[in-house]
Amino acid sequence: MASPEVQTVADVRALRDARRTGGTNVPALVRAVLSAMRMTLVNLFRKPVTVHYPTTQRPYPDRYRGLLALVYEEDTGEEACIGCRLCEFVCPPAVIKVEIQKGEKRNYAKAFTLELYACEFCELCVQVCPTDAIVMMKSFDMATSDRRELLLDKDRLHTIGLQHEQSWATGNRLRDMQGPPKLAKTAAPKKVPPPAAATPSAAPKEGAQP
Amino acid sequence: MSPAATPARVELDYAGSERLTMNMGPQHPSAHGVFRAVLTLEGETVIDVEAVIGYLHRCHEKLAETLTYAQYPSIASKTDYVAAMTSEFAYVRAAETIGKIEVPKRAEYLRVLVSELQRVASHLLWLGTWCMDMGGALGGGATIFLYTIRERELILDLFESLVGARLLYGFFQVGGVRYDLPDGWATACRETVDVLEGRISEYERMLEDNPFFMARAEGVGVISRELAEEVGISGPLLRGSGVAYDLRRADPYSAYADFDFRVPVESSGDCLARYRVRMVEFRESLKIVRQVLDTLPEGPVSSRPGLKSVAQTRIPQGEAYARIEGPRGEVGCYLIADGKAKPYRMKWRGASFSNLAVLPHIIPGHKVSDVVAIMGSVDPVFGEVDR
Amino acid sequence: MPEWLLPVIAPFIVLNAIIGIVTYVTLLERKFAARMQSRIGPYRVGPHGLLQPIADAVKLMMKEDIVPDAADRPVYNLAPIVFLAPCMFIFATIPFAPGLGVADLNIGILFFLAISAMEIVGLFMAGWGSNNKYALLSAMRAVNQVISYDLPFIFSALTPVLLAGSLRLSDIAAAQDGLWFVFYPVIGQLAFIFFIVSTVAAENRAPFDILEAESELVAGFRVEYSGMKFALIQLGEYAHILGASFLGALLFLGAWSGPGPEWLGPAWFLLKAMFIFLLVTWVRWSFVRIRVDQILALSWKALLPMTLLLLIATAFVVVWRHSGVA
């Protein structure tokens, strides 16, 4: 694969030597060297940008995509997850596994496992969730020496949800932000909306139904 | 003994000259990722270079056949992980071209905004790693590296408050973008842009006319204009050799036709020319960012409703090739759709993959130290090369 | 005290003091470089990182000593010692105060320059004995570079010798009572600049550190050394830098002269040596490195003629001054 057909070694050398400027401009040289050294000296007296990490915490922005968690409904205190498995289907690396448990008024998730060590933190599961059950936290501190601790089951996910601060993004907020402008755009609906088609004409009905 | 399998390596040629075969192996502080260059040296001069790639192959193209149009954009970031927005842009544009999906104006402007910010961030990383390759991890190179990383953190902070992630975003979706600007973001962006302009002037002061830097960069790795046009390189490599070709002007996509910016072209073709091209691109990108912030229209950020299920987006049968001017060159995505929720075939045109083809033409004749300088100015990212 | 005791104790004290200073000089360099790069540097080990060098030393002592299978055993094992010994010897002739030194030879500076040129043997032994192409390439570059820069180093160091009229280091220091040699019009400043440049190059510090170029040769001739042998090589390198800083302070900055009582002399000496060390460090962290052929061109085509001319000019000045006075 060696022989270059378009440019030969001699061509390279010729091109390189043609660019060489003859002679050295000593004052310009000295000035350039001192200018570079002055730049480092200026930075010597600037405040460092690094902080002492565990003692100084960084303020995380509102939309930070950190650890995943399951949350409870605000008004009833029940688990918000209805076991619909939409997050399981949308997850690109398929780290979520859900088992549905049917109930009289609403469904629950019997088992919910999330393999955090393979999670991409892409927020797609948050986006599709119809009940805002799975959310991301404003924290990522879960370094551990045992990978099994990162296989999160439902209880662990609920615990994480109570321990840290939740970020802004929930399913309904993201969907409201992305779609064409709808009528109901303010707060996320508190009840479980009926699984209607995602057409704008369904929007007024959603807000009206109890 | 199988003759064809093992390539012949001449260790010592006793007929006078001494040739050494040295491996600038996949694990190397300046391989820019995982790249193996088998150099044949005569003393300190490189006679031949054989590039071996494939150490980072992760089957992206097959993966795209198993993921839907809603799932793949966040994976697409991982090809060119230094400039993640570019890869997502190419994939999403290809899907939109086949499906003839309209993208709202605000979404187009936001796409341009993040692409240009991403270009600045990618060039900052390029400058830092290139100087570190030339200067050493314990030396002046590291100083410039830490300065550029410090500035890149400002841009990543902006992305973090917009998207929630710092490196691999998932910002694009078919039909628009996923996130709208939060409150106060535009002000923060303007402040960051002002700080960056000042810092870029600092780098120029540190490097321009610096005799050590010029000695390493001037006349090194010259790509002649004929070679540039024949080999198929793109991006700053092409523009540093005198070919005025920038996709944002030659084949305008998204909202680039609405903005006023200059495309820098240098004619000398050496590392210094490519450096100059990228330094001008810094400032031009910041100019575009300011224009976008000034003229950002109101409206929705996506023409498709928000994602409710994984197979929501179906693209009708067709094929398209969408190309983007990324920081490294032309990033292209060729998509064949067949009406389902997953594409039939997707092929990436990696900018770095085609740019690496120029190495065996320009490296022989230089010294070993020039190899790293040239590699740095070619600026490959091996996620794009190996996919 | 018996006659023979002092010459035995003095080197022992000096060696230990030098080793102590060398370890803390690494911390000084790391903090200084960190502040220039907008970061903090070692902070957690001890208050403000003051125990970091101790931690590094303990770590290196506890590391496994890996010897490559195909290495040339005697050469490989002896190389760190052959490299370290001259770097320690150079402190023998440096007087830390009038009358306070290990051996104030009447050819003091000649001894320093000759011994410091001996390290190149150890360096090449390390590169050859490792049986590694990277190490060999680096060792060959090193021999080229150090030999090329020793000549301008010697000539620029000889300029103060001419001005003082003696090879004995304490005489040179005493001759700077009135005016430090660096303040001599034109000659002093030029000699100081050439001395700094050739020191930086002869010690393989950036921008002339082509032989250890991490980004190309991954630690160069040291690449196959681990554990205590690596520690010895590091010790030797920093001791050489420190020795050259002390020499520079003595030749150009007036050694122990400074305001205050006499017993503060060694403290001033240390301060001046640290100033030169920080100057060298500042240069190191500001520039990218240049290629080996450019380094050699700089030495042979620029530095050597200029230092030679400077030496001849200094000789003329000295003769003119003596004939003017007498």
Short mmCIF file of C-alpha atoms in Angstrom, two decimals, chain C residues 10 30 32 43 51 53 61 74 86-87 91 95-96 100 123 149 166 173 187 189 209 212 227 232 234-235 238 315 317:
data_model
loop_
_atom_site.label_atom_id
_atom_site.label_comp_id
_atom_site.label_asym_id
_atom_site.label_seq_id
_atom_site.Cartn_x
_atom_site.Cartn_y
_atom_site.Cartn_z
CA ALA C 10 29.89 16.98 55.25
CA ARG C 30 3.66 20.83 40.53
CA PHE C 32 3.51 26.30 40.27
CA TYR C 43 -3.92 19.47 47.88
CA LEU C 51 3.09 15.38 52.28
CA PRO C 53 6.39 14.01 47.89
CA MET C 61 9.53 2.17 47.01
CA PRO C 74 24.06 -5.72 33.97
CA PRO C 86 27.31 12.35 38.61
CA CYS C 87 24.11 14.23 39.40
CA PHE C 91 27.10 19.37 44.59
CA PRO C 95 30.01 26.39 48.47
CA PHE C 96 26.80 27.13 50.31
CA LEU C 100 30.82 25.92 53.97
CA LEU C 123 21.38 7.74 30.04
CA TYR C 149 24.42 21.58 24.37
CA SER C 166 39.49 32.14 39.00
CA ALA C 173 31.05 34.18 44.46
CA ILE C 187 27.94 40.68 28.73
CA GLN C 189 22.78 39.56 30.62
CA ASP C 209 12.61 17.50 25.96
CA GLU C 212 11.27 11.93 26.67
CA GLY C 227 9.69 1.29 41.11
CA LEU C 232 16.57 6.98 41.16
CA GLN C 234 13.86 10.93 38.56
CA LEU C 235 16.02 11.88 41.52
CA TYR C 238 15.85 16.80 39.39
CA ALA C 315 38.30 38.27 27.31
CA VAL C 317 36.78 43.43 28.10
#
